[in-house]
Tab-separated table of C-alpha atoms in Angstrom:
chain	number	residue	atom	x	y	z
A	1	UNK	CA	-9.387	-17.304	30.870
A	2	UNK	CA	-11.913	-18.531	28.313
A	3	UNK	CA	-12.486	-16.471	25.200
A	4	UNK	CA	-15.974	-14.966	25.220
A	5	UNK	CA	-18.244	-13.235	22.752
A	6	UNK	CA	-20.618	-10.594	24.101
A	7	UNK	CA	-23.333	-9.532	21.605
A	8	UNK	CA	-25.435	-6.465	22.359
A	9	UNK	CA	-27.695	-3.870	20.764
A	10	UNK	CA	-26.610	-0.241	20.987
A	11	UNK	CA	-27.803	2.988	19.439
A	12	UNK	CA	-25.862	4.755	16.728
A	13	UNK	CA	-25.318	7.695	19.064
A	14	UNK	CA	-23.895	5.438	21.788
A	15	UNK	CA	-21.486	3.879	19.323
A	16	UNK	CA	-20.165	7.269	18.230
A	17	UNK	CA	-20.317	9.204	21.507
A	18	UNK	CA	-19.091	6.521	23.915
A	19	UNK	CA	-16.755	4.462	21.745
A	20	UNK	CA	-15.272	7.028	19.341
A	21	UNK	CA	-11.690	7.693	20.404
A	22	UNK	CA	-11.533	4.521	22.487
A	23	UNK	CA	-11.422	2.103	19.533
A	24	UNK	CA	-8.020	1.460	18.001
A	25	UNK	CA	-8.004	0.672	14.292
A	26	UNK	CA	-5.015	-1.599	13.762
A	27	UNK	CA	-4.132	-1.663	10.040
A	28	UNK	CA	-3.287	-5.351	10.442
A	29	UNK	CA	-6.837	-6.150	11.522
A	30	UNK	CA	-8.906	-3.968	9.210
A	31	UNK	CA	-9.552	-3.406	5.565
A	32	UNK	CA	-8.965	0.157	4.525
A	33	UNK	CA	-11.793	2.706	4.487
A	34	UNK	CA	-13.103	2.140	0.984
A	35	UNK	CA	-16.725	3.271	1.098
A	36	UNK	CA	-17.848	6.113	-1.125
A	37	UNK	CA	-20.491	8.595	0.062
A	38	UNK	CA	-23.178	6.542	-1.698
A	39	UNK	CA	-22.152	3.424	0.240
A	40	UNK	CA	-22.316	5.340	3.515
A	41	UNK	CA	-25.785	6.730	2.783
A	42	UNK	CA	-27.003	3.273	1.736
A	43	UNK	CA	-25.836	1.995	5.117
A	44	UNK	CA	-27.759	4.763	6.901
A	45	UNK	CA	-30.884	3.749	4.943
A	46	UNK	CA	-30.322	0.122	5.959
A	47	UNK	CA	-30.064	1.162	9.595
A	48	UNK	CA	-33.223	3.233	9.244
A	49	UNK	CA	-35.239	0.269	7.986
A	50	UNK	CA	-33.713	-2.259	10.377
A	51	UNK	CA	-31.740	-4.120	7.732
A	52	UNK	CA	-28.239	-3.360	9.015
A	53	UNK	CA	-27.896	-6.993	10.049
A	54	UNK	CA	-24.121	-7.456	10.152
A	55	UNK	CA	-22.627	-6.853	13.559
A	56	UNK	CA	-19.753	-4.537	14.339
A	57	UNK	CA	-16.935	-6.461	16.051
A	58	UNK	CA	-14.518	-5.030	18.601
A	59	UNK	CA	-12.085	-6.650	21.037
A	60	UNK	CA	-11.789	-5.665	24.693
A	61	UNK	CA	-8.124	-4.780	25.234
A	62	UNK	CA	-8.023	-5.236	29.024
A	63	UNK	CA	-9.327	-8.805	28.894
A	64	UNK	CA	-6.982	-9.608	25.993
A	65	UNK	CA	-4.063	-8.297	28.067
A	66	UNK	CA	-5.070	-10.553	30.959
A	67	UNK	CA	-5.262	-13.514	28.565
A	68	UNK	CA	-1.797	-12.709	27.210
A	69	UNK	CA	-0.380	-12.550	30.759
A	70	UNK	CA	-2.001	-15.873	31.647
A	71	UNK	CA	-0.491	-17.463	28.538
A	72	UNK	CA	2.860	-15.685	28.851
A	73	UNK	CA	2.774	-14.214	25.315
A	74	UNK	CA	5.310	-11.407	25.683
A	75	UNK	CA	4.696	-9.701	22.334
A	76	UNK	CA	0.929	-9.554	23.027
A	77	UNK	CA	1.510	-8.208	26.536
A	78	UNK	CA	3.598	-5.346	25.153
A	79	UNK	CA	1.084	-4.677	22.359
A	80	UNK	CA	-2.071	-4.590	24.515
A	81	UNK	CA	-0.403	-2.675	27.367
A	82	UNK	CA	0.829	-0.021	24.931
A	83	UNK	CA	-2.706	0.492	23.595
A	84	UNK	CA	-4.089	0.867	27.107
A	85	UNK	CA	-1.369	3.382	27.949
A	86	UNK	CA	-2.387	5.387	24.878
A	87	UNK	CA	-5.973	5.574	26.076
A	88	UNK	CA	-7.572	2.904	23.889
A	89	UNK	CA	-10.008	0.357	25.309
A	90	UNK	CA	-11.068	-1.615	22.246
A	91	UNK	CA	-9.633	-2.861	18.946
A	92	UNK	CA	-11.754	-2.725	15.804
A	93	UNK	CA	-12.090	-6.125	14.109
A	94	UNK	CA	-14.863	-5.429	11.608
A	95	UNK	CA	-17.064	-2.419	10.875
A	96	UNK	CA	-14.649	0.455	10.262
A	97	UNK	CA	-16.554	1.663	7.190
A	98	UNK	CA	-19.885	1.491	9.005
A	99	UNK	CA	-18.613	3.312	12.063
A	100	UNK	CA	-17.014	5.982	9.874
A	101	UNK	CA	-20.288	6.406	7.969
A	102	UNK	CA	-22.161	7.181	11.183
A	103	UNK	CA	-19.408	9.486	12.406
A	104	UNK	CA	-19.561	11.418	9.123
A	105	UNK	CA	-23.368	11.571	9.324
A	106	UNK	CA	-23.450	13.075	12.801
A	107	UNK	CA	-20.618	15.495	12.042
A	108	UNK	CA	-22.157	16.962	8.860
A	109	UNK	CA	-19.662	15.213	6.588
A	110	UNK	CA	-22.320	13.190	4.795
A	111	UNK	CA	-25.258	14.444	2.737
A	112	UNK	CA	-28.339	12.222	2.726
A	113	UNK	CA	-29.915	11.582	-0.666
A	114	UNK	CA	-33.485	10.555	-1.470
A	115	UNK	CA	-33.825	6.750	-1.650
A	116	UNK	CA	-35.488	4.965	-4.533
A	117	UNK	CA	-38.758	3.144	-4.053
A	118	UNK	CA	-40.453	3.272	-0.684
A	119	UNK	CA	-38.985	5.901	1.563
A	120	UNK	CA	-37.242	4.283	4.564
A	121	UNK	CA	-38.509	4.967	8.010
A	122	UNK	CA	-36.760	5.094	11.337
A	123	UNK	CA	-38.773	3.288	13.970
A	124	UNK	CA	-38.238	4.379	17.582
A	125	UNK	CA	-40.589	3.765	20.514
A	126	UNK	CA	-43.370	2.585	18.192
A	127	UNK	CA	-43.096	5.746	16.134
A	128	UNK	CA	-41.906	6.065	12.536
A	129	UNK	CA	-40.054	8.946	10.937
A	130	UNK	CA	-39.885	9.418	7.180
A	131	UNK	CA	-36.328	10.005	5.975
A	132	UNK	CA	-37.313	11.363	2.550
A	133	UNK	CA	-37.483	15.012	3.751
A	134	UNK	CA	-33.806	14.654	4.705
A	135	UNK	CA	-32.712	14.361	1.059
A	136	UNK	CA	-29.939	16.808	0.187
A	137	UNK	CA	-29.457	17.911	3.792
A	138	UNK	CA	-26.779	17.566	6.427
A	139	UNK	CA	-27.567	16.119	9.830
A	140	UNK	CA	-27.795	19.458	11.689
A	141	UNK	CA	-30.259	20.725	9.049
A	142	UNK	CA	-32.814	18.021	9.896
A	143	UNK	CA	-35.806	18.410	12.151
A	144	UNK	CA	-34.923	17.690	15.815
A	145	UNK	CA	-37.229	14.652	15.943
A	146	UNK	CA	-35.585	13.085	12.873
A	147	UNK	CA	-32.140	13.819	14.292
A	148	UNK	CA	-33.103	12.026	17.474
A	149	UNK	CA	-34.567	9.089	15.543
A	150	UNK	CA	-31.362	8.662	13.530
A	151	UNK	CA	-29.287	8.759	16.704
A	152	UNK	CA	-31.439	6.011	18.191
A	153	UNK	CA	-31.014	3.601	15.249
A	154	UNK	CA	-30.129	0.182	16.643
A	155	UNK	CA	-26.918	-1.602	15.734
A	156	UNK	CA	-25.554	-5.004	16.657
A	157	UNK	CA	-22.223	-4.926	18.487
A	158	UNK	CA	-20.144	-7.967	19.379
A	159	UNK	CA	-17.342	-7.525	21.924
A	160	UNK	CA	-14.650	-10.191	21.948
A	161	UNK	CA	-12.979	-10.875	25.296
A	162	UNK	CA	-9.799	-12.687	26.175
A	163	UNK	CA	-7.997	-13.473	22.923
A	164	UNK	CA	-4.398	-13.382	21.738
A	165	UNK	CA	-3.312	-11.349	18.715
A	166	UNK	CA	-3.166	-14.601	16.788
A	167	UNK	CA	-6.759	-15.324	17.787
A	168	UNK	CA	-7.922	-11.825	16.825
A	169	UNK	CA	-6.263	-12.236	13.435
A	170	UNK	CA	-8.195	-15.470	12.880
A	171	UNK	CA	-11.431	-13.684	13.796
A	172	UNK	CA	-10.608	-10.910	11.315
A	173	UNK	CA	-9.937	-13.430	8.540
A	174	UNK	CA	-13.146	-15.349	9.283
A	175	UNK	CA	-15.246	-12.195	9.324
A	176	UNK	CA	-13.950	-11.321	5.862
A	177	UNK	CA	-14.419	-14.764	4.353
A	178	UNK	CA	-17.599	-13.609	2.538
A	179	UNK	CA	-15.638	-11.062	0.493
A	180	UNK	CA	-12.269	-12.836	0.424
A	181	UNK	CA	-9.170	-10.931	1.404
A	182	UNK	CA	-6.563	-10.851	-1.317
A	183	UNK	CA	-3.102	-12.193	-0.580
A	184	UNK	CA	-1.711	-8.753	0.219
A	185	UNK	CA	-4.459	-8.071	2.751
A	186	UNK	CA	-3.706	-11.407	4.422
A	187	UNK	CA	0.011	-10.614	4.560
A	188	UNK	CA	-0.781	-7.209	6.035
A	189	UNK	CA	-2.659	-8.938	8.870
A	190	UNK	CA	0.536	-10.672	10.030
A	191	UNK	CA	2.110	-9.165	13.140
A	192	UNK	CA	5.580	-8.807	11.610
A	193	UNK	CA	7.988	-5.892	11.537
A	194	UNK	CA	8.093	-5.762	7.754
A	195	UNK	CA	4.296	-5.392	7.708
A	196	UNK	CA	4.539	-2.387	10.028
A	197	UNK	CA	7.439	-0.870	8.067
A	198	UNK	CA	5.812	-1.132	4.645
A	199	UNK	CA	2.576	0.437	5.908
A	200	UNK	CA	4.561	3.227	7.528
A	201	UNK	CA	6.637	3.844	4.391
A	202	UNK	CA	3.541	4.073	2.206
A	203	UNK	CA	1.784	6.409	4.602
A	204	UNK	CA	4.636	8.652	5.739
A	205	UNK	CA	7.332	8.666	3.034
A	206	UNK	CA	5.424	8.481	-0.230
A	207	UNK	CA	1.720	9.261	0.380
A	208	UNK	CA	1.626	11.709	-2.544
A	209	UNK	CA	3.688	9.540	-4.873
A	210	UNK	CA	0.855	7.085	-5.469
A	211	UNK	CA	-1.282	9.815	-7.038
A	212	UNK	CA	1.264	9.993	-9.871
A	213	UNK	CA	1.663	6.256	-10.509
A	214	UNK	CA	-0.637	4.992	-13.238
A	215	UNK	CA	-3.055	2.231	-12.324
A	216	UNK	CA	-2.407	2.357	-8.566
A	217	UNK	CA	-4.698	5.100	-7.307
A	218	UNK	CA	-7.769	2.979	-7.956
A	219	UNK	CA	-6.255	-0.115	-6.277
A	220	UNK	CA	-4.913	1.393	-3.071
A	221	UNK	CA	-8.098	0.400	-1.231
A	222	UNK	CA	-7.042	-3.241	-1.726
A	223	UNK	CA	-3.442	-2.486	-0.623
A	224	UNK	CA	-1.834	-2.609	-4.053
A	225	UNK	CA	0.539	0.164	-2.934
A	226	UNK	CA	1.827	-2.088	-0.155
A	227	UNK	CA	2.330	-4.919	-2.614
A	228	UNK	CA	4.359	-2.712	-4.957
A	229	UNK	CA	6.538	-1.543	-2.060
A	230	UNK	CA	7.049	-5.124	-0.856
A	231	UNK	CA	8.117	-6.162	-4.366
A	232	UNK	CA	10.536	-3.241	-4.605
A	233	UNK	CA	11.923	-4.008	-1.140
A	234	UNK	CA	12.801	-7.530	-2.242
A	235	UNK	CA	14.128	-6.322	-5.605
A	236	UNK	CA	16.492	-3.827	-3.959
A	237	UNK	CA	17.490	-6.220	-1.174
A	238	UNK	CA	21.288	-6.564	-0.981
A	239	UNK	CA	21.007	-10.331	-0.546
A	240	UNK	CA	20.465	-11.414	-4.160
A	241	UNK	CA	19.362	-14.892	-3.090
A	242	UNK	CA	16.130	-13.350	-1.826
A	243	UNK	CA	15.274	-11.110	-4.735
A	244	UNK	CA	12.498	-13.092	-6.355
A	245	UNK	CA	9.233	-11.196	-5.818
A	246	UNK	CA	6.419	-13.525	-6.816
A	247	UNK	CA	3.386	-13.813	-4.539
A	248	UNK	CA	5.011	-16.813	-2.850
A	249	UNK	CA	8.160	-14.774	-2.253
A	250	UNK	CA	6.106	-11.964	-0.713
A	251	UNK	CA	4.367	-14.475	1.566
A	252	UNK	CA	7.771	-15.707	2.701
A	253	UNK	CA	9.027	-12.178	3.323
A	254	UNK	CA	6.116	-11.422	5.647
A	255	UNK	CA	5.803	-14.780	7.419
A	256	UNK	CA	9.514	-14.955	8.280
A	257	UNK	CA	8.939	-12.333	10.950
A	258	UNK	CA	6.386	-14.324	12.970
A	259	UNK	CA	6.932	-17.585	14.843
A	260	UNK	CA	4.193	-20.286	15.125
A	261	UNK	CA	3.032	-18.779	18.438
A	262	UNK	CA	2.598	-15.273	17.079
A	263	UNK	CA	5.810	-13.879	18.582
A	264	UNK	CA	7.611	-11.368	16.368
A	265	UNK	CA	11.090	-12.160	15.094
A	266	UNK	CA	12.218	-8.645	14.237
A	267	UNK	CA	15.837	-9.745	13.975
A	268	UNK	CA	15.154	-11.438	10.616
A	269	UNK	CA	14.839	-7.964	9.080
A	270	UNK	CA	18.265	-6.307	9.552
A	271	UNK	CA	17.920	-2.680	10.570
A	272	UNK	CA	20.488	-1.646	7.969
A	273	UNK	CA	18.343	-3.109	5.168
A	274	UNK	CA	15.224	-1.334	6.395
A	275	UNK	CA	16.992	2.024	6.670
A	276	UNK	CA	18.622	1.505	3.274
A	277	UNK	CA	15.302	0.892	1.553
A	278	UNK	CA	13.686	3.797	3.368
A	279	UNK	CA	16.356	6.115	1.986
A	280	UNK	CA	16.039	4.727	-1.565
A	281	UNK	CA	12.256	5.070	-1.403
A	282	UNK	CA	12.624	8.699	-0.332
A	283	UNK	CA	14.787	9.379	-3.398
A	284	UNK	CA	12.292	7.667	-5.724
A	285	UNK	CA	9.349	9.571	-4.266
A	286	UNK	CA	11.193	12.895	-4.608
A	287	UNK	CA	11.962	12.184	-8.281
A	288	UNK	CA	8.374	11.287	-9.136
A	289	UNK	CA	6.774	14.212	-7.339
A	290	UNK	CA	9.200	16.718	-8.898
A	291	UNK	CA	9.280	15.377	-12.447
A	292	UNK	CA	8.757	18.113	-15.099
A	293	UNK	CA	6.095	16.230	-17.095
A	294	UNK	CA	3.522	15.972	-14.311
A	295	UNK	CA	0.671	15.530	-16.770
A	296	UNK	CA	2.126	12.132	-17.675
A	297	UNK	CA	1.492	9.366	-15.153
A	298	UNK	CA	4.407	7.162	-14.109
A	299	UNK	CA	4.007	3.555	-15.184
A	300	UNK	CA	4.991	0.694	-12.906
A	301	UNK	CA	7.842	-0.264	-15.224
A	302	UNK	CA	9.192	3.296	-15.026
A	303	UNK	CA	8.818	3.221	-11.236
A	304	UNK	CA	10.885	0.041	-11.093
A	305	UNK	CA	13.567	1.479	-13.347
A	306	UNK	CA	13.782	4.478	-11.029
A	307	UNK	CA	14.152	2.192	-7.998
A	308	UNK	CA	17.087	0.428	-9.679
A	309	UNK	CA	18.739	3.764	-10.530
A	310	UNK	CA	18.274	5.234	-7.055
A	311	UNK	CA	19.526	2.001	-5.501
A	312	UNK	CA	22.754	2.367	-7.499
A	313	UNK	CA	23.140	6.016	-6.492
A	314	UNK	CA	22.612	5.204	-2.831
A	315	UNK	CA	25.026	2.277	-2.774
A	316	UNK	CA	27.744	4.345	-4.483
A	317	UNK	CA	27.207	7.352	-2.150
A	318	UNK	CA	25.848	9.435	-5.017
A	319	UNK	CA	22.890	11.797	-5.089
A	320	UNK	CA	21.138	14.235	-7.399
A	321	UNK	CA	20.753	17.979	-7.112
A	322	UNK	CA	17.608	18.112	-9.225
A	323	UNK	CA	15.227	15.195	-8.658
A	324	UNK	CA	13.054	16.154	-11.604
A	325	UNK	CA	15.965	16.179	-14.056
A	326	UNK	CA	17.210	12.857	-12.754
A	327	UNK	CA	13.760	11.366	-13.348
A	328	UNK	CA	13.802	12.670	-16.923
A	329	UNK	CA	17.277	11.213	-17.491
A	330	UNK	CA	16.175	7.737	-16.350
A	331	UNK	CA	12.883	7.980	-18.239
A	332	UNK	CA	14.570	9.034	-21.492
A	333	UNK	CA	17.318	6.447	-21.104
A	334	UNK	CA	14.800	3.674	-20.549
A	335	UNK	CA	12.758	4.756	-23.587
A	336	UNK	CA	15.866	4.887	-25.796
A	337	UNK	CA	16.915	1.376	-24.777
A	338	UNK	CA	13.380	0.094	-25.323
A	339	UNK	CA	13.167	1.582	-28.818
A	340	UNK	CA	16.651	0.385	-29.713
A	341	UNK	CA	15.860	-3.147	-28.592
A	342	UNK	CA	12.684	-3.166	-30.651
A	343	UNK	CA	14.746	-2.073	-33.651
A	344	UNK	CA	17.193	-4.901	-32.998
A	345	UNK	CA	14.303	-7.359	-32.854
A	346	UNK	CA	13.053	-6.211	-36.261
A	347	UNK	CA	16.538	-6.540	-37.739
A	348	UNK	CA	17.099	-9.945	-36.184
A	349	UNK	CA	13.779	-11.244	-37.467
A	350	UNK	CA	14.616	-10.044	-40.998
A	351	UNK	CA	17.883	-11.966	-40.843
A	352	UNK	CA	16.156	-15.037	-39.468
A	353	UNK	CA	13.512	-14.880	-42.168
A	354	UNK	CA	16.126	-14.667	-44.926
A	355	UNK	CA	17.758	-17.766	-43.441
A	356	UNK	CA	14.497	-19.645	-43.121
A	357	UNK	CA	14.529	-19.476	-39.322
A	358	UNK	CA	11.776	-18.609	-36.849
A	359	UNK	CA	11.510	-15.158	-35.306
A	360	UNK	CA	13.769	-14.454	-32.344
A	361	UNK	CA	12.002	-14.883	-28.990
A	362	UNK	CA	10.962	-11.559	-27.468
A	363	UNK	CA	12.402	-12.673	-24.128
A	364	UNK	CA	15.959	-11.887	-25.312
A	365	UNK	CA	15.267	-8.171	-25.829
A	366	UNK	CA	15.311	-5.249	-23.367
A	367	UNK	CA	11.784	-4.073	-24.111
A	368	UNK	CA	10.444	-7.453	-22.963
A	369	UNK	CA	12.437	-7.397	-19.728
A	370	UNK	CA	10.771	-4.103	-18.713
A	371	UNK	CA	7.436	-5.858	-18.276
A	372	UNK	CA	8.799	-8.808	-16.288
A	373	UNK	CA	9.581	-7.933	-12.670
A	374	UNK	CA	8.944	-11.019	-10.578
A	375	UNK	CA	11.804	-13.099	-12.051
A	376	UNK	CA	15.259	-12.273	-10.736
A	377	UNK	CA	17.140	-13.244	-13.907
A	378	UNK	CA	14.994	-11.092	-16.218
A	379	UNK	CA	15.022	-8.152	-13.826
A	380	UNK	CA	18.805	-8.408	-13.572
A	381	UNK	CA	19.192	-8.217	-17.372
A	382	UNK	CA	17.308	-4.939	-17.421
A	383	UNK	CA	19.186	-3.434	-14.488
A	384	UNK	CA	22.557	-4.338	-16.006
A	385	UNK	CA	21.594	-2.682	-19.281
A	386	UNK	CA	20.110	0.493	-17.791
A	387	UNK	CA	22.655	0.972	-15.032
A	388	UNK	CA	25.892	-0.565	-16.297
A	389	UNK	CA	25.536	-0.581	-20.083
A	390	UNK	CA	24.911	-4.290	-20.472
A	391	UNK	CA	23.295	-6.035	-23.436
A	392	UNK	CA	19.831	-5.032	-24.652
A	393	UNK	CA	19.791	-8.189	-26.762
A	394	UNK	CA	21.222	-11.298	-25.188
A	395	UNK	CA	24.423	-12.257	-26.925
A	396	UNK	CA	24.960	-8.927	-28.666
A	397	UNK	CA	27.124	-6.131	-27.175
A	398	UNK	CA	25.519	-2.740	-26.627
A	399	UNK	CA	25.985	-0.286	-29.481
A	400	UNK	CA	28.423	2.433	-28.229
A	401	UNK	CA	25.985	5.117	-29.413
A	402	UNK	CA	23.597	3.977	-26.653
A	403	UNK	CA	26.125	4.232	-23.809
A	404	UNK	CA	25.140	7.845	-22.919
A	405	UNK	CA	21.726	6.464	-22.033
A	406	UNK	CA	23.133	4.321	-19.227
A	407	UNK	CA	23.598	5.560	-15.670
A	408	UNK	CA	27.177	4.337	-15.228
A	409	UNK	CA	28.294	6.199	-18.371
A	410	UNK	CA	26.595	9.352	-17.081
A	411	UNK	CA	28.402	9.014	-13.750
A	412	UNK	CA	31.809	8.168	-15.282
A	413	UNK	CA	31.578	11.161	-17.585
A	414	UNK	CA	30.419	13.468	-14.819
A	415	UNK	CA	26.938	13.865	-16.189
A	416	UNK	CA	25.874	13.011	-12.650
A	417	UNK	CA	28.151	14.350	-9.916
A	418	UNK	CA	28.318	13.147	-6.323
A	419	UNK	CA	27.822	15.004	-3.071
A	420	UNK	CA	31.503	15.801	-2.641
A	421	UNK	CA	31.389	17.765	-5.892
A	422	UNK	CA	28.597	20.056	-4.718
A	423	UNK	CA	25.866	17.601	-5.651
A	424	UNK	CA	25.512	18.783	-9.271
A	425	UNK	CA	23.840	17.179	-12.251
A	426	UNK	CA	25.183	18.141	-15.689
A	427	UNK	CA	23.574	16.810	-18.833
A	428	UNK	CA	25.214	16.690	-22.295
A	429	UNK	CA	23.573	19.874	-23.562
A	430	UNK	CA	24.447	21.706	-20.357
A	431	UNK	CA	28.029	20.399	-20.481
A	432	UNK	CA	28.442	21.780	-24.007
A	433	UNK	CA	27.019	25.118	-22.945
A	434	UNK	CA	29.355	25.218	-19.967
A	435	UNK	CA	32.339	24.477	-22.222
């Protein structure tokens, strides 16, 4: 079967009434919904004046299934057949924001504002309708004639027939070449199990966590949350040979699950590793959401410290009774080690200066390691210090007074107690009170 493109003109009402509910939005083949209300209204104005020139692209699932059967692509056959069984007939390739804008308009979820300059007109059957009186109103508050005119706005729709998932992905990438996809968005488009898992984790396990992480809320539209999770997945991976998390490492993580023909290789992601990370992520999310100081956003370096701590608890069959207190313990410990390492740097530089030497490189101190996550060696230095009481200055043993600020010391001295001991957390001040 040859791949075919079928362009057509349809009304806005037809798009919403006849296609809504039949179009599947695959997160692999779409940017996220990122338009603000202003963007949606601007699109309505463009439609009204005939300047909505970019076509909406969808793929016909039935013809794609037939193509997959002809080519013997088993993964595609399962994918397309499953969508048909769920009642879908099309896959969205481009135009999710535009379609959502029209849906919101017709369902009174979008307020029209007055445009600048010449008021746009909707032209239908050689008649024109001024949109300016619609300013500040919802769709059902408009005059019936203007409602009808907006419903009849013409849109360009292109239906793609007979393509594999690999082909649809190429179409998606080409359609977004004008506003380039970032590397995370390209990884997300791969049909691999890890891509599905990371999206699911972000959506279902920690959807509220991102609201508390500084600097991420504004970047979620470009999938920065997925990138952070992918980095943390590699960093907490039990196979230390694969714990580098640069952009190249993330590309490798995602691409390993897809063969050159688009078939998924799910076996490259051991189920035990996926379930392990899912459990660790649940612990991290619980700590962040329940932290006492909710007015203080969680930085990425604090998030990563928490991942390391929860990884250690999970692997040693430990848990916490109070997620908020555990967060505070890790936060305070990290801050103490940072401040102590900065003090050591000042002292070391004074000694060096008195000896006519250059300042010590910042890379040998704990505070520097906290901002370097992509390199395995640097990340390991920090984890050893925070978890096991390792050096906070390379070559210099940890001062014993700082040991209470390490997780292993807290566990060994029963400041953190495991599940078999009723899942209790006792901190130094509480231990003294109990005594």
